[in-house]
PDB file of C-alpha atoms and ligand atoms in Angstrom:
ATOM      1  CA  MET X  84      -9.134-151.636  -0.492  1.00  0.00           C
ATOM      2  CA  ALA X  85      -9.861-154.355   2.099  1.00  0.00           C
ATOM      3  CA  ARG X  86      -9.052-153.324   5.667  1.00  0.00           C
ATOM      4  CA  GLN X  87      -5.934-154.992   6.928  1.00  0.00           C
ATOM      5  CA  LYS X  88      -6.257-156.696  10.324  1.00  0.00           C
ATOM      6  CA  LYS X  89      -2.732-156.248  11.668  1.00  0.00           C
ATOM      7  CA  THR X  90      -0.548-153.165  11.761  1.00  0.00           C
ATOM      8  CA  ILE X  91       3.002-153.405  10.468  1.00  0.00           C
ATOM      9  CA  ILE X  92       5.449-151.209  12.366  1.00  0.00           C
ATOM     10  CA  THR X  93       8.539-150.162  10.427  1.00  0.00           C
ATOM     11  CA  CYS X  94      11.398-148.636  12.386  1.00  0.00           C
ATOM     12  CA  ALA X  95      13.764-146.332  10.452  1.00  0.00           C
ATOM     13  CA  VAL X  96      16.790-146.518  12.677  1.00  0.00           C
ATOM     14  CA  THR X  97      19.153-143.706  11.686  1.00  0.00           C
ATOM     15  CA  GLY X  98      18.538-142.177   8.215  1.00  0.00           C
ATOM     16  CA  ALA X  99      20.504-139.363   6.626  1.00  0.00           C
ATOM     17  CA  ILE X 100      18.798-136.200   7.875  1.00  0.00           C
ATOM     18  CA  HIS X 101      19.688-135.956  11.532  1.00  0.00           C
ATOM     19  CA  THR X 102      23.269-135.540  12.721  1.00  0.00           C
ATOM     20  CA  PRO X 103      25.066-136.706  15.886  1.00  0.00           C
ATOM     21  CA  THR X 104      24.897-133.267  17.512  1.00  0.00           C
ATOM     22  CA  MET X 105      21.120-133.342  17.466  1.00  0.00           C
ATOM     23  CA  SER X 106      20.756-136.358  19.746  1.00  0.00           C
ATOM     24  CA  ASN X 107      23.118-138.669  21.621  1.00  0.00           C
ATOM     25  CA  ALA X 108      20.655-141.460  20.876  1.00  0.00           C
ATOM     26  CA  LEU X 109      21.123-141.291  17.092  1.00  0.00           C
ATOM     27  CA  PRO X 110      23.108-144.436  16.226  1.00  0.00           C
ATOM     28  CA  TYR X 111      26.014-144.225  13.781  1.00  0.00           C
ATOM     29  CA  THR X 112      28.608-146.809  14.787  1.00  0.00           C
ATOM     30  CA  TYR X 113      28.150-150.368  13.488  1.00  0.00           C
ATOM     31  CA  ASP X 114      27.540-151.615  17.040  1.00  0.00           C
ATOM     32  CA  ASP X 115      24.955-148.963  17.854  1.00  0.00           C
ATOM     33  CA  ILE X 116      23.053-149.391  14.588  1.00  0.00           C
ATOM     34  CA  ALA X 117      22.951-153.174  15.114  1.00  0.00           C
ATOM     35  CA  GLN X 118      21.942-152.922  18.759  1.00  0.00           C
ATOM     36  CA  GLN X 119      19.234-150.319  18.244  1.00  0.00           C
ATOM     37  CA  ALA X 120      17.839-152.208  15.256  1.00  0.00           C
ATOM     38  CA  VAL X 121      17.636-155.448  17.247  1.00  0.00           C
ATOM     39  CA  GLU X 122      16.014-153.703  20.207  1.00  0.00           C
ATOM     40  CA  ALA X 123      13.491-152.009  17.896  1.00  0.00           C
ATOM     41  CA  ALA X 124      12.576-155.416  16.478  1.00  0.00           C
ATOM     42  CA  GLU X 125      12.211-156.841  20.001  1.00  0.00           C
ATOM     43  CA  ALA X 126       9.917-153.919  20.831  1.00  0.00           C
ATOM     44  CA  GLY X 127       7.593-154.756  17.922  1.00  0.00           C
ATOM     45  CA  ALA X 128       9.010-153.456  14.654  1.00  0.00           C
ATOM     46  CA  SER X 129       8.654-156.116  11.975  1.00  0.00           C
ATOM     47  CA  ILE X 130      10.518-154.080   9.327  1.00  0.00           C
ATOM     48  CA  LEU X 131      13.844-152.317   9.888  1.00  0.00           C
ATOM     49  CA  HIS X 132      14.555-149.516   7.389  1.00  0.00           C
ATOM     50  CA  LEU X 133      18.304-149.091   7.436  1.00  0.00           C
ATOM     51  CA  HIS X 134      20.855-146.525   6.293  1.00  0.00           C
ATOM     52  CA  ALA X 135      24.561-146.696   7.037  1.00  0.00           C
ATOM     53  CA  ARG X 136      26.871-144.032   8.366  1.00  0.00           C
ATOM     54  CA  ASN X 137      30.568-143.454   8.606  1.00  0.00           C
ATOM     55  CA  PRO X 138      31.291-144.976  12.030  1.00  0.00           C
ATOM     56  CA  GLU X 139      33.976-142.377  12.832  1.00  0.00           C
ATOM     57  CA  ASN X 140      31.921-139.206  12.401  1.00  0.00           C
ATOM     58  CA  GLY X 141      28.328-140.232  11.705  1.00  0.00           C
ATOM     59  CA  SER X 142      28.123-138.806   8.187  1.00  0.00           C
ATOM     60  CA  PRO X 143      25.676-140.616   5.867  1.00  0.00           C
ATOM     61  CA  SER X 144      27.217-143.415   3.797  1.00  0.00           C
ATOM     62  CA  VAL X 145      25.996-145.539   0.888  1.00  0.00           C
ATOM     63  CA  ASP X 146      29.199-147.607   0.879  1.00  0.00           C
ATOM     64  CA  PRO X 147      28.337-151.328   1.193  1.00  0.00           C
ATOM     65  CA  SER X 148      31.343-151.730   3.489  1.00  0.00           C
ATOM     66  CA  ASP X 149      29.501-149.564   6.019  1.00  0.00           C
ATOM     67  CA  PHE X 150      26.465-151.897   5.883  1.00  0.00           C
ATOM     68  CA  ALA X 151      28.370-155.189   5.935  1.00  0.00           C
ATOM     69  CA  PRO X 152      29.355-155.095   9.622  1.00  0.00           C
ATOM     70  CA  PHE X 153      25.832-154.724  10.985  1.00  0.00           C
ATOM     71  CA  LEU X 154      23.545-156.607   8.544  1.00  0.00           C
ATOM     72  CA  PRO X 155      24.525-160.179   9.554  1.00  0.00           C
ATOM     73  CA  ARG X 156      24.295-159.266  13.223  1.00  0.00           C
ATOM     74  CA  ILE X 157      20.752-158.018  12.765  1.00  0.00           C
ATOM     75  CA  LYS X 158      19.813-161.097  10.759  1.00  0.00           C
ATOM     76  CA  GLN X 159      21.215-163.442  13.392  1.00  0.00           C
ATOM     77  CA  ALA X 160      19.498-161.698  16.286  1.00  0.00           C
ATOM     78  CA  THR X 161      16.023-161.041  14.827  1.00  0.00           C
ATOM     79  CA  ASP X 162      13.527-162.319  12.311  1.00  0.00           C
ATOM     80  CA  ALA X 163      12.650-158.763  11.256  1.00  0.00           C
ATOM     81  CA  VAL X 164      12.515-157.826   7.585  1.00  0.00           C
ATOM     82  CA  VAL X 165      15.532-155.796   6.494  1.00  0.00           C
ATOM     83  CA  ASN X 166      14.736-152.859   4.223  1.00  0.00           C
ATOM     84  CA  LEU X 167      17.731-150.965   2.833  1.00  0.00           C
ATOM     85  CA  SER X 168      17.528-147.327   1.812  1.00  0.00           C
ATOM     86  CA  THR X 169      18.266-146.314  -1.765  1.00  0.00           C
ATOM     87  CA  GLY X 170      17.808-142.643  -0.828  1.00  0.00           C
ATOM     88  CA  GLY X 171      20.777-142.263   1.485  1.00  0.00           C
ATOM     89  CA  SER X 172      22.419-139.378  -0.358  1.00  0.00           C
ATOM     90  CA  LEU X 173      21.054-136.164  -1.820  1.00  0.00           C
ATOM     91  CA  THR X 174      24.078-135.734  -4.083  1.00  0.00           C
ATOM     92  CA  LEU X 175      25.169-139.177  -5.335  1.00  0.00           C
ATOM     93  CA  SER X 176      23.832-140.870  -8.485  1.00  0.00           C
ATOM     94  CA  ILE X 177      21.026-143.423  -8.434  1.00  0.00           C
ATOM     95  CA  GLN X 178      23.544-146.162  -9.322  1.00  0.00           C
ATOM     96  CA  ASP X 179      25.596-145.323  -6.215  1.00  0.00           C
ATOM     97  CA  ARG X 180      22.474-145.140  -4.113  1.00  0.00           C
ATOM     98  CA  ILE X 181      21.251-148.602  -5.126  1.00  0.00           C
ATOM     99  CA  THR X 182      24.643-150.283  -4.665  1.00  0.00           C
ATOM    100  CA  PRO X 183      23.837-151.523  -1.119  1.00  0.00           C
ATOM    101  CA  ALA X 184      20.542-153.078  -2.326  1.00  0.00           C
ATOM    102  CA  LYS X 185      22.334-154.639  -5.308  1.00  0.00           C
ATOM    103  CA  THR X 186      25.059-156.000  -3.035  1.00  0.00           C
ATOM    104  CA  PHE X 187      22.933-157.404  -0.222  1.00  0.00           C
ATOM    105  CA  SER X 188      19.673-158.265  -2.033  1.00  0.00           C
ATOM    106  CA  PRO X 189      17.412-157.489   0.964  1.00  0.00           C
ATOM    107  CA  GLU X 190      13.745-158.405   1.161  1.00  0.00           C
ATOM    108  CA  MET X 191      12.855-154.715   0.804  1.00  0.00           C
ATOM    109  CA  CYS X 192      14.424-151.422  -0.216  1.00  0.00           C
ATOM    110  CA  SER X 193      13.183-147.871  -0.592  1.00  0.00           C
ATOM    111  CA  MET X 194      12.242-146.347  -3.962  1.00  0.00           C
ATOM    112  CA  ASN X 195      11.742-142.589  -3.995  1.00  0.00           C
ATOM    113  CA  MET X 196       9.002-141.649  -6.425  1.00  0.00           C
ATOM    114  CA  GLY X 197       9.860-138.125  -7.562  1.00  0.00           C
ATOM    115  CA  SER X 198      12.375-135.303  -7.673  1.00  0.00           C
ATOM    116  CA  MET X 199      11.864-132.538  -5.140  1.00  0.00           C
ATOM    117  CA  ASN X 200      13.340-129.925  -2.859  1.00  0.00           C
ATOM    118  CA  PHE X 201      14.363-131.841   0.283  1.00  0.00           C
ATOM    119  CA  SER X 202      15.520-129.579   3.050  1.00  0.00           C
ATOM    120  CA  PHE X 203      16.146-129.545   6.755  1.00  0.00           C
ATOM    121  CA  HIS X 204      18.180-126.307   6.874  1.00  0.00           C
ATOM    122  CA  PRO X 205      15.993-124.705   9.588  1.00  0.00           C
ATOM    123  CA  LEU X 206      17.472-127.252  12.037  1.00  0.00           C
ATOM    124  CA  ALA X 207      20.860-125.538  11.720  1.00  0.00           C
ATOM    125  CA  ASN X 208      19.535-122.480  13.589  1.00  0.00           C
ATOM    126  CA  ARG X 209      19.037-124.534  16.751  1.00  0.00           C
ATOM    127  CA  TYR X 210      22.776-124.927  17.344  1.00  0.00           C
ATOM    128  CA  ARG X 211      25.637-122.516  18.049  1.00  0.00           C
ATOM    129  CA  ASP X 212      28.865-122.831  16.054  1.00  0.00           C
ATOM    130  CA  ASP X 213      30.695-124.576  18.888  1.00  0.00           C
ATOM    131  CA  ASP X 214      27.834-127.011  19.556  1.00  0.00           C
ATOM    132  CA  TRP X 215      28.545-129.141  16.495  1.00  0.00           C
ATOM    133  CA  LYS X 216      30.322-132.408  17.324  1.00  0.00           C
ATOM    134  CA  PHE X 217      31.799-133.015  13.847  1.00  0.00           C
ATOM    135  CA  ASP X 218      33.113-130.714  11.105  1.00  0.00           C
ATOM    136  CA  TRP X 219      30.714-131.858   8.382  1.00  0.00           C
ATOM    137  CA  GLU X 220      27.458-131.379  10.241  1.00  0.00           C
ATOM    138  CA  LYS X 221      26.812-127.644  10.108  1.00  0.00           C
ATOM    139  CA  ASP X 222      27.333-127.253   6.354  1.00  0.00           C
ATOM    140  CA  TYR X 223      25.450-130.462   5.637  1.00  0.00           C
ATOM    141  CA  VAL X 224      22.388-129.203   7.465  1.00  0.00           C
ATOM    142  CA  ALA X 225      22.614-125.488   6.558  1.00  0.00           C
ATOM    143  CA  ASN X 226      23.213-126.158   2.859  1.00  0.00           C
ATOM    144  CA  SER X 227      20.298-128.537   2.490  1.00  0.00           C
ATOM    145  CA  ASP X 228      18.288-125.508   1.284  1.00  0.00           C
ATOM    146  CA  GLN X 229      19.959-126.046  -2.085  1.00  0.00           C
ATOM    147  CA  ASN X 230      19.227-129.774  -2.300  1.00  0.00           C
ATOM    148  CA  ILE X 231      17.323-131.235  -5.180  1.00  0.00           C
ATOM    149  CA  PHE X 232      16.544-134.839  -4.319  1.00  0.00           C
ATOM    150  CA  ARG X 233      16.792-136.286  -7.796  1.00  0.00           C
ATOM    151  CA  ASN X 234      14.517-139.178  -8.677  1.00  0.00           C
ATOM    152  CA  THR X 235      13.674-138.751 -12.349  1.00  0.00           C
ATOM    153  CA  PHE X 236      11.631-141.276 -14.304  1.00  0.00           C
ATOM    154  CA  ARG X 237      14.883-142.498 -15.833  1.00  0.00           C
ATOM    155  CA  ASP X 238      16.452-142.896 -12.375  1.00  0.00           C
ATOM    156  CA  ILE X 239      13.428-144.854 -11.173  1.00  0.00           C
ATOM    157  CA  ARG X 240      13.502-147.079 -14.250  1.00  0.00           C
ATOM    158  CA  GLU X 241      17.238-147.718 -13.881  1.00  0.00           C
ATOM    159  CA  ALA X 242      16.810-148.627 -10.212  1.00  0.00           C
ATOM    160  CA  ALA X 243      13.809-150.857 -10.875  1.00  0.00           C
ATOM    161  CA  GLU X 244      15.446-152.662 -13.806  1.00  0.00           C
ATOM    162  CA  THR X 245      18.802-153.117 -12.078  1.00  0.00           C
ATOM    163  CA  LEU X 246      17.156-154.495  -8.958  1.00  0.00           C
ATOM    164  CA  ALA X 247      14.493-156.612 -10.718  1.00  0.00           C
ATOM    165  CA  PRO X 248      16.526-159.875 -10.610  1.00  0.00           C
ATOM    166  CA  HIS X 249      16.720-159.546  -6.823  1.00  0.00           C
ATOM    167  CA  ASP X 250      12.942-159.787  -6.270  1.00  0.00           C
ATOM    168  CA  ILE X 251      13.018-156.954  -3.739  1.00  0.00           C
ATOM    169  CA  LYS X 252       9.752-155.370  -2.561  1.00  0.00           C
ATOM    170  CA  PHE X 253       9.962-151.614  -2.741  1.00  0.00           C
ATOM    171  CA  GLU X 254       8.898-149.163  -0.075  1.00  0.00           C
ATOM    172  CA  HIS X 255       7.620-146.504  -2.485  1.00  0.00           C
ATOM    173  CA  GLU X 256       8.382-143.194  -0.785  1.00  0.00           C
ATOM    174  CA  CYS X 257       5.685-140.704  -1.827  1.00  0.00           C
ATOM    175  CA  TYR X 258       6.153-137.202  -0.432  1.00  0.00           C
ATOM    176  CA  ASP X 259       3.287-135.567  -2.272  1.00  0.00           C
ATOM    177  CA  VAL X 260       0.249-136.495  -4.305  1.00  0.00           C
ATOM    178  CA  GLY X 261       2.049-136.156  -7.656  1.00  0.00           C
ATOM    179  CA  HIS X 262       4.358-138.980  -6.601  1.00  0.00           C
ATOM    180  CA  LEU X 263       1.348-141.303  -6.563  1.00  0.00           C
ATOM    181  CA  TYR X 264       0.717-140.478 -10.217  1.00  0.00           C
ATOM    182  CA  ASN X 265       4.398-141.085 -10.984  1.00  0.00           C
ATOM    183  CA  LEU X 266       4.047-144.482  -9.324  1.00  0.00           C
ATOM    184  CA  LYS X 267       0.896-145.258 -11.291  1.00  0.00           C
ATOM    185  CA  PHE X 268       2.699-144.423 -14.535  1.00  0.00           C
ATOM    186  CA  CYS X 269       5.596-146.705 -13.560  1.00  0.00           C
ATOM    187  CA  MET X 270       3.207-149.532 -12.677  1.00  0.00           C
ATOM    188  CA  ASP X 271       1.416-149.155 -15.973  1.00  0.00           C
ATOM    189  CA  ILE X 272       4.670-149.595 -17.890  1.00  0.00           C
ATOM    190  CA  GLY X 273       5.421-152.724 -15.877  1.00  0.00           C
ATOM    191  CA  LEU X 274       8.191-151.556 -13.560  1.00  0.00           C
ATOM    192  CA  PHE X 275       6.485-152.697 -10.347  1.00  0.00           C
ATOM    193  CA  LYS X 276       4.196-155.578  -9.549  1.00  0.00           C
ATOM    194  CA  ALA X 277       1.249-155.725  -7.128  1.00  0.00           C
ATOM    195  CA  PRO X 278       0.877-155.588  -4.260  1.00  0.00           C
ATOM    196  CA  ILE X 279       2.959-152.428  -4.105  1.00  0.00           C
ATOM    197  CA  PHE X 280       3.816-150.910  -0.735  1.00  0.00           C
ATOM    198  CA  ILE X 281       3.436-147.128  -0.466  1.00  0.00           C
ATOM    199  CA  GLN X 282       4.943-145.044   2.303  1.00  0.00           C
ATOM    200  CA  PHE X 283       2.919-141.817   2.511  1.00  0.00           C
ATOM    201  CA  ILE X 284       5.371-139.215   3.814  1.00  0.00           C
ATOM    202  CA  PHE X 285       4.254-136.002   5.505  1.00  0.00           C
ATOM    203  CA  GLY X 286       6.200-133.101   6.923  1.00  0.00           C
ATOM    204  CA  ILE X 287       9.406-133.037   4.884  1.00  0.00           C
ATOM    205  CA  LEU X 288      10.207-129.463   3.815  1.00  0.00           C
ATOM    206  CA  GLY X 289       9.663-129.789   0.066  1.00  0.00           C
ATOM    207  CA  GLY X 290       6.821-132.305   0.380  1.00  0.00           C
ATOM    208  CA  ILE X 291       3.212-132.268   1.534  1.00  0.00           C
ATOM    209  CA  GLY X 292       2.479-131.051   5.083  1.00  0.00           C
ATOM    210  CA  PRO X 293       1.516-133.204   8.072  1.00  0.00           C
ATOM    211  CA  GLU X 294      -2.210-132.472   8.218  1.00  0.00           C
ATOM    212  CA  VAL X 295      -4.803-135.244   8.527  1.00  0.00           C
ATOM    213  CA  ASP X 296      -6.629-133.746   5.522  1.00  0.00           C
ATOM    214  CA  ASN X 297      -3.552-134.514   3.450  1.00  0.00           C
ATOM    215  CA  LEU X 298      -3.427-138.096   4.683  1.00  0.00           C
ATOM    216  CA  ILE X 299      -7.027-138.580   3.624  1.00  0.00           C
ATOM    217  CA  PHE X 300      -6.311-136.936   0.266  1.00  0.00           C
ATOM    218  CA  MET X 301      -3.274-139.186  -0.365  1.00  0.00           C
ATOM    219  CA  LYS X 302      -5.171-142.304   0.713  1.00  0.00           C
ATOM    220  CA  ARG X 303      -8.199-141.514  -1.450  1.00  0.00           C
ATOM    221  CA  THR X 304      -5.988-140.815  -4.426  1.00  0.00           C
ATOM    222  CA  ALA X 305      -4.128-144.081  -3.928  1.00  0.00           C
ATOM    223  CA  ASP X 306      -7.422-145.967  -3.586  1.00  0.00           C
ATOM    224  CA  ARG X 307      -8.518-144.522  -6.913  1.00  0.00           C
ATOM    225  CA  LEU X 308      -5.219-145.218  -8.687  1.00  0.00           C
ATOM    226  CA  PHE X 309      -4.326-148.617  -7.245  1.00  0.00           C
ATOM    227  CA  GLY X 310      -7.516-150.198  -5.863  1.00  0.00           C
ATOM    228  CA  ASP X 311      -6.630-153.480  -4.149  1.00  0.00           C
ATOM    229  CA  ASP X 312      -3.142-153.524  -5.609  1.00  0.00           C
ATOM    230  CA  TYR X 313      -1.473-151.584  -2.820  1.00  0.00           C
ATOM    231  CA  ARG X 314      -0.628-151.685   0.882  1.00  0.00           C
ATOM    232  CA  TRP X 315       0.181-148.476   2.693  1.00  0.00           C
ATOM    233  CA  SER X 316       2.013-146.987   5.607  1.00  0.00           C
ATOM    234  CA  VAL X 317       2.455-143.500   7.042  1.00  0.00           C
ATOM    235  CA  LEU X 318       5.540-141.629   8.110  1.00  0.00           C
ATOM    236  CA  GLY X 319       5.124-138.266   9.811  1.00  0.00           C
ATOM    237  CA  ALA X 320       8.423-136.405   9.959  1.00  0.00           C
ATOM    238  CA  GLY X 321       9.262-134.433  13.091  1.00  0.00           C
ATOM    239  CA  GLY X 322       6.542-133.492  15.546  1.00  0.00           C
ATOM    240  CA  ALA X 323       3.796-135.205  13.544  1.00  0.00           C
ATOM    241  CA  GLN X 324       5.312-138.675  13.930  1.00  0.00           C
ATOM    242  CA  MET X 325       3.217-140.218  16.715  1.00  0.00           C
ATOM    243  CA  SER X 326      -0.084-138.465  15.985  1.00  0.00           C
ATOM    244  CA  LEU X 327      -0.092-139.324  12.274  1.00  0.00           C
ATOM    245  CA  ALA X 328       0.971-142.903  13.017  1.00  0.00           C
ATOM    246  CA  THR X 329      -1.921-143.192  15.465  1.00  0.00           C
ATOM    247  CA  THR X 330      -4.385-141.835  12.903  1.00  0.00           C
ATOM    248  CA  ALA X 331      -3.014-144.111  10.173  1.00  0.00           C
ATOM    249  CA  SER X 332      -3.301-147.209  12.340  1.00  0.00           C
ATOM    250  CA  GLN X 333      -6.918-146.296  13.123  1.00  0.00           C
ATOM    251  CA  MET X 334      -7.564-145.952   9.389  1.00  0.00           C
ATOM    252  CA  GLY X 335      -6.255-149.487   8.807  1.00  0.00           C
ATOM    253  CA  GLY X 336      -2.789-148.505   7.617  1.00  0.00           C
ATOM    254  CA  ASN X 337       0.707-149.463   8.617  1.00  0.00           C
ATOM    255  CA  ILE X 338       3.094-147.099  10.333  1.00  0.00           C
ATOM    256  CA  ARG X 339       6.713-146.045  10.456  1.00  0.00           C
ATOM    257  CA  VAL X 340       8.597-144.550  13.396  1.00  0.00           C
ATOM    258  CA  GLY X 341      12.299-144.284  14.237  1.00  0.00           C
ATOM    259  CA  LEU X 342      15.009-141.727  14.801  1.00  0.00           C
ATOM    260  CA  GLU X 343      15.410-141.221  11.031  1.00  0.00           C
ATOM    261  CA  ASP X 344      12.056-139.461  11.028  1.00  0.00           C
ATOM    262  CA  SER X 345      11.907-137.834  14.472  1.00  0.00           C
ATOM    263  CA  LEU X 346      14.360-137.554  17.344  1.00  0.00           C
ATOM    264  CA  PHE X 347      11.600-137.025  19.900  1.00  0.00           C
ATOM    265  CA  ILE X 348       9.426-139.208  22.124  1.00  0.00           C
ATOM    266  CA  SER X 349       7.048-136.369  23.029  1.00  0.00           C
ATOM    267  CA  ARG X 350       6.983-132.605  22.558  1.00  0.00           C
ATOM    268  CA  GLY X 351      10.364-131.209  23.641  1.00  0.00           C
ATOM    269  CA  ASN X 352      11.696-134.564  24.894  1.00  0.00           C
ATOM    270  CA  LEU X 353      14.350-136.443  22.941  1.00  0.00           C
ATOM    271  CA  ALA X 354      13.791-140.184  22.546  1.00  0.00           C
ATOM    272  CA  GLU X 355      16.273-142.420  24.336  1.00  0.00           C
ATOM    273  CA  SER X 356      16.293-144.939  21.507  1.00  0.00           C
ATOM    274  CA  ASN X 357      14.450-146.275  18.496  1.00  0.00           C
ATOM    275  CA  ALA X 358      12.962-149.002  20.671  1.00  0.00           C
ATOM    276  CA  GLN X 359      11.386-146.392  22.926  1.00  0.00           C
ATOM    277  CA  GLN X 360       9.487-144.943  19.956  1.00  0.00           C
ATOM    278  CA  VAL X 361       8.448-148.424  18.780  1.00  0.00           C
ATOM    279  CA  SER X 362       7.230-149.358  22.271  1.00  0.00           C
ATOM    280  CA  LYS X 363       5.217-146.156  22.520  1.00  0.00           C
ATOM    281  CA  ILE X 364       3.438-146.544  19.203  1.00  0.00           C
ATOM    282  CA  ARG X 365       2.885-150.238  19.811  1.00  0.00           C
ATOM    283  CA  ARG X 366       1.219-149.443  23.134  1.00  0.00           C
ATOM    284  CA  ILE X 367      -1.031-146.875  21.441  1.00  0.00           C
ATOM    285  CA  VAL X 368      -1.955-149.229  18.590  1.00  0.00           C
ATOM    286  CA  GLU X 369      -2.781-152.046  21.008  1.00  0.00           C
ATOM    287  CA  ASP X 370      -4.644-149.792  23.460  1.00  0.00           C
ATOM    288  CA  LEU X 371      -6.839-148.672  20.580  1.00  0.00           C
ATOM    289  CA  GLY X 372      -7.746-152.258  19.750  1.00  0.00           C
ATOM    290  CA  ASN X 373      -5.438-153.205  16.877  1.00  0.00           C
ATOM    291  CA  GLN X 374      -2.760-155.872  16.783  1.00  0.00           C
ATOM    292  CA  VAL X 375       0.818-155.487  15.654  1.00  0.00           C
ATOM    293  CA  ALA X 376       2.036-157.727  12.810  1.00  0.00           C
ATOM    294  CA  SER X 377       4.899-160.144  13.407  1.00  0.00           C
ATOM    295  CA  PRO X 378       7.678-160.324  10.799  1.00  0.00           C
ATOM    296  CA  GLU X 379       6.052-163.454   9.312  1.00  0.00           C
ATOM    297  CA  GLU X 380       2.722-161.657   9.073  1.00  0.00           C
ATOM    298  CA  ALA X 381       4.413-158.638   7.477  1.00  0.00           C
ATOM    299  CA  ARG X 382       5.996-160.983   4.912  1.00  0.00           C
ATOM    300  CA  GLU X 383       2.603-162.397   4.078  1.00  0.00           C
ATOM    301  CA  ILE X 384       0.840-159.016   3.880  1.00  0.00           C
ATOM    302  CA  LEU X 385       3.522-157.558   1.615  1.00  0.00           C
ATOM    303  CA  ASP X 386       4.262-160.762  -0.326  1.00  0.00           C
ATOM    304  CA  LEU X 387       7.985-160.717   0.403  1.00  0.00           C
ATOM    305  CA  LYS X 388      10.490-163.211  -0.944  1.00  0.00           C
ATOM    306  CA  GLY X 389      11.640-164.413   2.520  1.00  0.00           C
ATOM    307  CA  GLY X 390      14.547-163.845   4.872  1.00  0.00           C
ATOM    308  CA  ASP X 391      16.405-166.871   3.472  1.00  0.00           C
ATOM    309  CA  ARG X 392      16.845-165.182   0.082  1.00  0.00           C
ATOM    310  CA  VAL X 393      19.029-162.238   1.082  1.00  0.00           C
ATOM    311  CA  ALA X 394      22.772-161.915   0.466  1.00  0.00           C
ATOM    312  CA  PHE X 395      24.130-161.105   3.913  1.00  0.00           C
TER     313      PHE X 395
HETATM  314  N1  KMH J 575      13.957-139.944   5.260  1.00  0.00           N
HETATM  315  C1  KMH J 575      12.615-140.206   4.874  1.00  0.00           C
HETATM  316  C2  KMH J 575      11.762-138.966   4.885  1.00  0.00           C
HETATM  317  C3  KMH J 575      14.953-143.287   1.767  1.00  0.00           C
HETATM  318  O1  KMH J 575      15.611-143.765   2.667  1.00  0.00           O
HETATM  319  O2  KMH J 575      15.007-143.683   0.608  1.00  0.00           O
HETATM  320  C4  KMH J 575      12.497-140.878   3.580  1.00  0.00           C
HETATM  321  C5  KMH J 575      13.381-142.077   3.326  1.00  0.00           C
HETATM  322  C6  KMH J 575      14.035-142.108   2.015  1.00  0.00           C
HETATM  323  O3  KMH J 575      13.479-142.947   4.147  1.00  0.00           O
HETATM  324 ZN1   ZN J 576      15.442-143.686   4.780  1.00  0.00          ZN
END
């Protein structure tokens, strides 16, 4: 596909993997999610990938009432594209998971492209029993070794068909090469229209590992399957975040950072905020000779419907 001139930075602000004990910087109140999202946009993120959390204890939430308090604040304070997660729970049904996207009709939302093991249970070993800040955290993390992240073809079809009237661009989350073939099948039956936006994901336990060879393999496969009909971005989970983002930007791709994907700013050092990660990767991208896309440029590259057509 043609090399893109500007690099879109997505910031995934809080997610549903990490828990409050793991970092004081992880936002979970409405105020903190709003503030960190706005600061990430000011630092150079043109897309904000957002999950909600219970503001009392930080547990992941797909309840629209936990999105409603921060979405208008973000919209008023930034021009960034809002992208809502539809993968915010490893146990709830696809209909529950897409309820926030259905309610708020954002410009973008995630679309997970296959069922898989999805685990972060090794993180539980880093904490002693009395370290955990909230009751739910230890079991949530330790028991993720029994998670099946369910995204069957029927789930994907239901999500795509339910959301079709909203004209939302999907961030197709592909955690392994087979997910690209799932996506191709879904495109061929007319569920998604070009240009599609693929997030290549590396380093989730249950998905493909964070090696550069794998990035090249995923990219080549996508080139073969989708030709000019796709745009792409890379998310390295954990320690691979900054290095894979750097490589992806040099290869002409877009990149995703944020505390959803890694809590660190460098090896062994927790990030102070989402904005700190965005500033770091922006500096790297620019030092290496690329330019960062503005929200308007991201809208053009991804053919988005526009910030005036959302319902918040
Ligand atoms: N947590 C990421 C590895 C979603 O929100 O739908 C993938 C993700 C999924 O962002
Ligand atoms: Zn997410």
